[in-house]
Amino acid sequence: MINVLSVYEIFSEGGLKSKIELLGGIIGIIGSVTAAGMLLVKYLNKPIKYKPSYLNEAGVPNWLMRLFAITIPLKKIPKNTLIDKIFAGLIIIVLFAGFAFFSHIHIQTLRIQEGWTLLTLKTTQESFFITHDSAKDSSLFSRDPWSIDKKQCRDNNPTSLEQRIDISPELVTFICQSFINKEYQ
């Protein structure tokens, strides 16, 4: 943390008193990064003690082996400890929770037909499909899927529509306004 603060102080307003300080700070940072890079390259190119002969014949460089090779003990069987099991269980739980959380919106998105749009009314958090002249329910497990078209909005009062089809008054008003008013389209 101290190193991060000192780098910040170099470039902050208080550290820029002179151009020489700025130049010295930049050279110090570049030198540190270069030294770390040289140590990394030296480690990666260091000869490997038990490199297989077929990799030598194939011309695989040492740095590739150090980055990607893993050693597996063949004489003893690795044991799963309690920490390994807990870690694997946590990974599985996180993956299933993410799948359950995002699957609903993915299924709704996959159900969008050509020419339709999936919208969610912010005030009621109700999702629905809509086109220029009709709207319908987007729920997967609705017992009474609803549908509203432009003609129903013109012929009926929105309050009678919301009583007939079981949705919120805000959603019916929004849908009918989007059909009737040009500015909502």
PDB file of C-alpha atoms in Angstrom:
ATOM      1  CA  MET A   1       0.000   0.000   0.000  1.00  0.00           C
ATOM      2  CA  ILE A   2       2.893   2.327   0.757  1.00  0.00           C
ATOM      3  CA  ASN A   3       4.257   1.829  -2.778  1.00  0.00           C
ATOM      4  CA  VAL A   4       0.917   2.726  -4.317  1.00  0.00           C
ATOM      5  CA  LEU A   5       0.700   5.868  -2.216  1.00  0.00           C
ATOM      6  CA  SER A   6       4.247   6.900  -3.149  1.00  0.00           C
ATOM      7  CA  VAL A   7       3.463   6.447  -6.857  1.00  0.00           C
ATOM      8  CA  TYR A   8       0.327   8.524  -6.331  1.00  0.00           C
ATOM      9  CA  GLU A   9       2.326  11.217  -4.532  1.00  0.00           C
ATOM     10  CA  ILE A  10       4.763  11.423  -7.445  1.00  0.00           C
ATOM     11  CA  PHE A  11       2.011  12.385  -9.866  1.00  0.00           C
ATOM     12  CA  SER A  12      -0.162  14.395  -7.483  1.00  0.00           C
ATOM     13  CA  GLU A  13      -0.065  18.148  -7.331  1.00  0.00           C
ATOM     14  CA  GLY A  14       2.314  18.216  -4.356  1.00  0.00           C
ATOM     15  CA  GLY A  15       4.843  15.927  -6.039  1.00  0.00           C
ATOM     16  CA  LEU A  16       5.132  17.953  -9.232  1.00  0.00           C
ATOM     17  CA  LYS A  17       7.166  20.789  -7.771  1.00  0.00           C
ATOM     18  CA  SER A  18       9.837  20.502 -10.394  1.00  0.00           C
ATOM     19  CA  LYS A  19      10.373  18.761 -13.682  1.00  0.00           C
ATOM     20  CA  ILE A  20      13.402  16.971 -12.268  1.00  0.00           C
ATOM     21  CA  GLU A  21      11.258  15.285  -9.582  1.00  0.00           C
ATOM     22  CA  LEU A  22       8.736  14.242 -12.216  1.00  0.00           C
ATOM     23  CA  LEU A  23      11.467  12.884 -14.493  1.00  0.00           C
ATOM     24  CA  GLY A  24      13.111  11.042 -11.571  1.00  0.00           C
ATOM     25  CA  GLY A  25       9.775   9.511 -10.574  1.00  0.00           C
ATOM     26  CA  ILE A  26       8.994   8.334 -14.099  1.00  0.00           C
ATOM     27  CA  ILE A  27      12.482   6.855 -14.514  1.00  0.00           C
ATOM     28  CA  GLY A  28      12.105   5.070 -11.156  1.00  0.00           C
ATOM     29  CA  ILE A  29       8.764   3.557 -12.141  1.00  0.00           C
ATOM     30  CA  ILE A  30      10.035   2.482 -15.570  1.00  0.00           C
ATOM     31  CA  GLY A  31      13.156   1.006 -13.951  1.00  0.00           C
ATOM     32  CA  SER A  32      11.065  -0.966 -11.434  1.00  0.00           C
ATOM     33  CA  VAL A  33       8.798  -2.362 -14.138  1.00  0.00           C
ATOM     34  CA  THR A  34      11.814  -3.253 -16.308  1.00  0.00           C
ATOM     35  CA  ALA A  35      13.576  -5.002 -13.408  1.00  0.00           C
ATOM     36  CA  ALA A  36      10.435  -7.005 -12.587  1.00  0.00           C
ATOM     37  CA  GLY A  37      10.068  -7.958 -16.260  1.00  0.00           C
ATOM     38  CA  MET A  38      13.699  -9.066 -16.479  1.00  0.00           C
ATOM     39  CA  LEU A  39      13.314 -11.236 -13.360  1.00  0.00           C
ATOM     40  CA  LEU A  40      10.173 -12.816 -14.829  1.00  0.00           C
ATOM     41  CA  VAL A  41      11.889 -13.529 -18.168  1.00  0.00           C
ATOM     42  CA  LYS A  42      14.922 -14.969 -16.359  1.00  0.00           C
ATOM     43  CA  TYR A  43      12.684 -17.281 -14.298  1.00  0.00           C
ATOM     44  CA  LEU A  44      10.668 -18.428 -17.305  1.00  0.00           C
ATOM     45  CA  ASN A  45      13.777 -19.188 -19.386  1.00  0.00           C
ATOM     46  CA  LYS A  46      15.575 -21.064 -16.579  1.00  0.00           C
ATOM     47  CA  PRO A  47      16.335 -24.677 -17.620  1.00  0.00           C
ATOM     48  CA  ILE A  48      13.866 -27.290 -16.448  1.00  0.00           C
ATOM     49  CA  LYS A  49      15.416 -30.196 -14.563  1.00  0.00           C
ATOM     50  CA  TYR A  50      13.201 -33.042 -15.799  1.00  0.00           C
ATOM     51  CA  LYS A  51      12.005 -31.817 -19.182  1.00  0.00           C
ATOM     52  CA  PRO A  52      10.843 -34.770 -21.311  1.00  0.00           C
ATOM     53  CA  SER A  53      12.980 -35.595 -24.326  1.00  0.00           C
ATOM     54  CA  TYR A  54      10.083 -35.492 -26.781  1.00  0.00           C
ATOM     55  CA  LEU A  55       9.481 -31.844 -25.851  1.00  0.00           C
ATOM     56  CA  ASN A  56      13.170 -31.083 -26.450  1.00  0.00           C
ATOM     57  CA  GLU A  57      12.969 -32.730 -29.865  1.00  0.00           C
ATOM     58  CA  ALA A  58       9.799 -30.782 -30.691  1.00  0.00           C
ATOM     59  CA  GLY A  59      11.533 -27.520 -29.804  1.00  0.00           C
ATOM     60  CA  VAL A  60       9.148 -26.428 -27.048  1.00  0.00           C
ATOM     61  CA  PRO A  61      10.750 -23.490 -25.224  1.00  0.00           C
ATOM     62  CA  ASN A  62      11.246 -23.515 -21.469  1.00  0.00           C
ATOM     63  CA  TRP A  63       9.057 -20.469 -20.839  1.00  0.00           C
ATOM     64  CA  LEU A  64       6.084 -22.236 -22.426  1.00  0.00           C
ATOM     65  CA  MET A  65       6.626 -25.232 -20.165  1.00  0.00           C
ATOM     66  CA  ARG A  66       6.887 -23.047 -17.058  1.00  0.00           C
ATOM     67  CA  LEU A  67       3.661 -21.202 -17.897  1.00  0.00           C
ATOM     68  CA  PHE A  68       1.441 -24.105 -18.920  1.00  0.00           C
ATOM     69  CA  ALA A  69       2.894 -27.372 -17.620  1.00  0.00           C
ATOM     70  CA  ILE A  70       1.640 -28.925 -14.414  1.00  0.00           C
ATOM     71  CA  THR A  71       3.078 -31.887 -12.595  1.00  0.00           C
ATOM     72  CA  ILE A  72       0.872 -34.771 -11.587  1.00  0.00           C
ATOM     73  CA  PRO A  73       2.274 -37.318  -9.142  1.00  0.00           C
ATOM     74  CA  LEU A  74       1.804 -40.756 -10.654  1.00  0.00           C
ATOM     75  CA  LYS A  75       3.001 -42.841  -7.723  1.00  0.00           C
ATOM     76  CA  LYS A  76       0.445 -41.661  -5.177  1.00  0.00           C
ATOM     77  CA  ILE A  77      -3.229 -40.838  -5.539  1.00  0.00           C
ATOM     78  CA  PRO A  78      -4.154 -37.261  -4.622  1.00  0.00           C
ATOM     79  CA  LYS A  79      -6.628 -37.063  -1.734  1.00  0.00           C
ATOM     80  CA  ASN A  80      -9.613 -34.774  -1.591  1.00  0.00           C
ATOM     81  CA  THR A  81      -9.431 -32.892   1.663  1.00  0.00           C
ATOM     82  CA  LEU A  82     -12.297 -31.176   3.424  1.00  0.00           C
ATOM     83  CA  ILE A  83     -11.161 -27.801   2.081  1.00  0.00           C
ATOM     84  CA  ASP A  84     -11.250 -29.139  -1.494  1.00  0.00           C
ATOM     85  CA  LYS A  85     -14.785 -30.424  -1.001  1.00  0.00           C
ATOM     86  CA  ILE A  86     -15.980 -27.159   0.558  1.00  0.00           C
ATOM     87  CA  PHE A  87     -14.399 -25.119  -2.235  1.00  0.00           C
ATOM     88  CA  ALA A  88     -15.963 -27.334  -4.935  1.00  0.00           C
ATOM     89  CA  GLY A  89     -19.334 -27.129  -3.186  1.00  0.00           C
ATOM     90  CA  LEU A  90     -19.134 -23.331  -3.038  1.00  0.00           C
ATOM     91  CA  ILE A  91     -18.323 -23.156  -6.742  1.00  0.00           C
ATOM     92  CA  ILE A  92     -21.279 -25.408  -7.575  1.00  0.00           C
ATOM     93  CA  ILE A  93     -23.639 -23.367  -5.379  1.00  0.00           C
ATOM     94  CA  VAL A  94     -22.518 -20.080  -6.967  1.00  0.00           C
ATOM     95  CA  LEU A  95     -22.935 -21.502 -10.475  1.00  0.00           C
ATOM     96  CA  PHE A  96     -26.433 -22.849  -9.793  1.00  0.00           C
ATOM     97  CA  ALA A  97     -27.487 -19.634  -8.045  1.00  0.00           C
ATOM     98  CA  GLY A  98     -26.301 -17.600 -11.020  1.00  0.00           C
ATOM     99  CA  PHE A  99     -28.089 -19.933 -13.407  1.00  0.00           C
ATOM    100  CA  ALA A 100     -31.325 -19.698 -11.411  1.00  0.00           C
ATOM    101  CA  PHE A 101     -31.062 -15.919 -11.113  1.00  0.00           C
ATOM    102  CA  PHE A 102     -30.412 -15.217 -14.796  1.00  0.00           C
ATOM    103  CA  SER A 103     -32.376 -18.048 -16.436  1.00  0.00           C
ATOM    104  CA  HIS A 104     -35.736 -16.259 -16.235  1.00  0.00           C
ATOM    105  CA  ILE A 105     -34.628 -13.222 -18.226  1.00  0.00           C
ATOM    106  CA  HIS A 106     -32.719 -15.390 -20.710  1.00  0.00           C
ATOM    107  CA  ILE A 107     -35.789 -17.523 -21.379  1.00  0.00           C
ATOM    108  CA  GLN A 108     -37.907 -14.396 -21.856  1.00  0.00           C
ATOM    109  CA  THR A 109     -35.314 -12.970 -24.229  1.00  0.00           C
ATOM    110  CA  LEU A 110     -35.220 -16.174 -26.253  1.00  0.00           C
ATOM    111  CA  ARG A 111     -39.010 -16.086 -26.580  1.00  0.00           C
ATOM    112  CA  ILE A 112     -39.019 -12.697 -28.344  1.00  0.00           C
ATOM    113  CA  GLN A 113     -40.560 -13.122 -31.782  1.00  0.00           C
ATOM    114  CA  GLU A 114     -39.628 -11.092 -34.815  1.00  0.00           C
ATOM    115  CA  GLY A 115     -41.245  -7.658 -34.707  1.00  0.00           C
ATOM    116  CA  TRP A 116     -41.919  -7.785 -30.945  1.00  0.00           C
ATOM    117  CA  THR A 117     -40.092  -6.044 -28.101  1.00  0.00           C
ATOM    118  CA  LEU A 118     -39.736  -7.188 -24.489  1.00  0.00           C
ATOM    119  CA  LEU A 119     -40.328  -4.301 -22.070  1.00  0.00           C
ATOM    120  CA  THR A 120     -40.567  -4.001 -18.295  1.00  0.00           C
ATOM    121  CA  LEU A 121     -42.658  -1.253 -16.712  1.00  0.00           C
ATOM    122  CA  LYS A 122     -40.453   0.230 -13.986  1.00  0.00           C
ATOM    123  CA  THR A 123     -43.239   1.208 -11.605  1.00  0.00           C
ATOM    124  CA  THR A 124     -44.782  -2.270 -11.359  1.00  0.00           C
ATOM    125  CA  GLN A 125     -41.878  -4.460 -12.570  1.00  0.00           C
ATOM    126  CA  GLU A 126     -44.222  -6.223 -15.018  1.00  0.00           C
ATOM    127  CA  SER A 127     -42.702  -7.549 -18.228  1.00  0.00           C
ATOM    128  CA  PHE A 128     -44.633  -7.769 -21.493  1.00  0.00           C
ATOM    129  CA  PHE A 129     -44.162  -8.130 -25.237  1.00  0.00           C
ATOM    130  CA  ILE A 130     -45.326  -5.272 -27.446  1.00  0.00           C
ATOM    131  CA  THR A 131     -45.543  -4.380 -31.136  1.00  0.00           C
ATOM    132  CA  HIS A 132     -47.033  -1.349 -32.881  1.00  0.00           C
ATOM    133  CA  ASP A 133     -50.594  -2.603 -32.514  1.00  0.00           C
ATOM    134  CA  SER A 134     -50.718  -5.282 -29.779  1.00  0.00           C
ATOM    135  CA  ALA A 135     -49.223  -6.330 -26.448  1.00  0.00           C
ATOM    136  CA  LYS A 136     -49.204  -9.689 -24.648  1.00  0.00           C
ATOM    137  CA  ASP A 137     -48.074 -11.342 -21.454  1.00  0.00           C
ATOM    138  CA  SER A 138     -44.451 -12.495 -21.239  1.00  0.00           C
ATOM    139  CA  SER A 139     -44.867 -14.808 -18.263  1.00  0.00           C
ATOM    140  CA  LEU A 140     -43.942 -18.443 -18.759  1.00  0.00           C
ATOM    141  CA  PHE A 141     -46.331 -19.934 -16.215  1.00  0.00           C
ATOM    142  CA  SER A 142     -49.338 -17.618 -16.372  1.00  0.00           C
ATOM    143  CA  ARG A 143     -52.691 -19.390 -16.057  1.00  0.00           C
ATOM    144  CA  ASP A 144     -54.506 -16.624 -17.894  1.00  0.00           C
ATOM    145  CA  PRO A 145     -52.187 -15.096 -20.507  1.00  0.00           C
ATOM    146  CA  TRP A 146     -53.491 -11.699 -21.528  1.00  0.00           C
ATOM    147  CA  SER A 147     -53.389  -9.821 -24.796  1.00  0.00           C
ATOM    148  CA  ILE A 148     -54.326  -6.227 -25.622  1.00  0.00           C
ATOM    149  CA  ASP A 149     -54.535  -4.739 -29.099  1.00  0.00           C
ATOM    150  CA  LYS A 150     -55.039  -1.226 -30.423  1.00  0.00           C
ATOM    151  CA  LYS A 151     -58.720  -1.827 -31.167  1.00  0.00           C
ATOM    152  CA  GLN A 152     -59.469  -2.852 -27.563  1.00  0.00           C
ATOM    153  CA  CYS A 153     -57.841   0.335 -26.259  1.00  0.00           C
ATOM    154  CA  ARG A 154     -59.953   2.507 -28.573  1.00  0.00           C
ATOM    155  CA  ASP A 155     -63.223   0.666 -27.942  1.00  0.00           C
ATOM    156  CA  ASN A 156     -62.973   0.091 -24.173  1.00  0.00           C
ATOM    157  CA  ASN A 157     -62.153   2.186 -21.182  1.00  0.00           C
ATOM    158  CA  PRO A 158     -58.762   1.197 -19.676  1.00  0.00           C
ATOM    159  CA  THR A 159     -60.456   0.507 -16.320  1.00  0.00           C
ATOM    160  CA  SER A 160     -62.703  -2.110 -17.905  1.00  0.00           C
ATOM    161  CA  LEU A 161     -59.677  -3.699 -19.571  1.00  0.00           C
ATOM    162  CA  GLU A 162     -57.796  -4.026 -16.294  1.00  0.00           C
ATOM    163  CA  GLN A 163     -60.806  -5.683 -14.668  1.00  0.00           C
ATOM    164  CA  ARG A 164     -61.201  -8.170 -17.524  1.00  0.00           C
ATOM    165  CA  ILE A 165     -57.544  -9.088 -17.761  1.00  0.00           C
ATOM    166  CA  ASP A 166     -55.733  -9.417 -14.470  1.00  0.00           C
ATOM    167  CA  ILE A 167     -52.921  -6.820 -14.799  1.00  0.00           C
ATOM    168  CA  SER A 168     -52.135  -3.563 -13.059  1.00  0.00           C
ATOM    169  CA  PRO A 169     -53.859  -0.313 -14.050  1.00  0.00           C
ATOM    170  CA  GLU A 170     -50.483   1.373 -14.681  1.00  0.00           C
ATOM    171  CA  LEU A 171     -49.575  -1.250 -17.266  1.00  0.00           C
ATOM    172  CA  VAL A 172     -52.928  -1.002 -19.056  1.00  0.00           C
ATOM    173  CA  THR A 173     -52.636   2.799 -19.123  1.00  0.00           C
ATOM    174  CA  PHE A 174     -49.087   2.641 -20.447  1.00  0.00           C
ATOM    175  CA  ILE A 175     -49.962   0.151 -23.195  1.00  0.00           C
ATOM    176  CA  CYS A 176     -53.058   2.062 -24.305  1.00  0.00           C
ATOM    177  CA  GLN A 177     -51.167   5.365 -24.297  1.00  0.00           C
ATOM    178  CA  SER A 178     -48.422   3.850 -26.396  1.00  0.00           C
ATOM    179  CA  PHE A 179     -51.009   2.701 -28.958  1.00  0.00           C
ATOM    180  CA  ILE A 180     -53.045   5.913 -29.061  1.00  0.00           C
ATOM    181  CA  ASN A 181     -50.475   8.725 -28.600  1.00  0.00           C
ATOM    182  CA  LYS A 182     -47.912   9.202 -31.336  1.00  0.00           C
ATOM    183  CA  GLU A 183     -45.294  10.567 -28.922  1.00  0.00           C
ATOM    184  CA  TYR A 184     -45.135   7.250 -26.989  1.00  0.00           C
ATOM    185  CA  GLN A 185     -44.569   5.249 -30.149  1.00  0.00           C
TER     186      GLN A 185
END
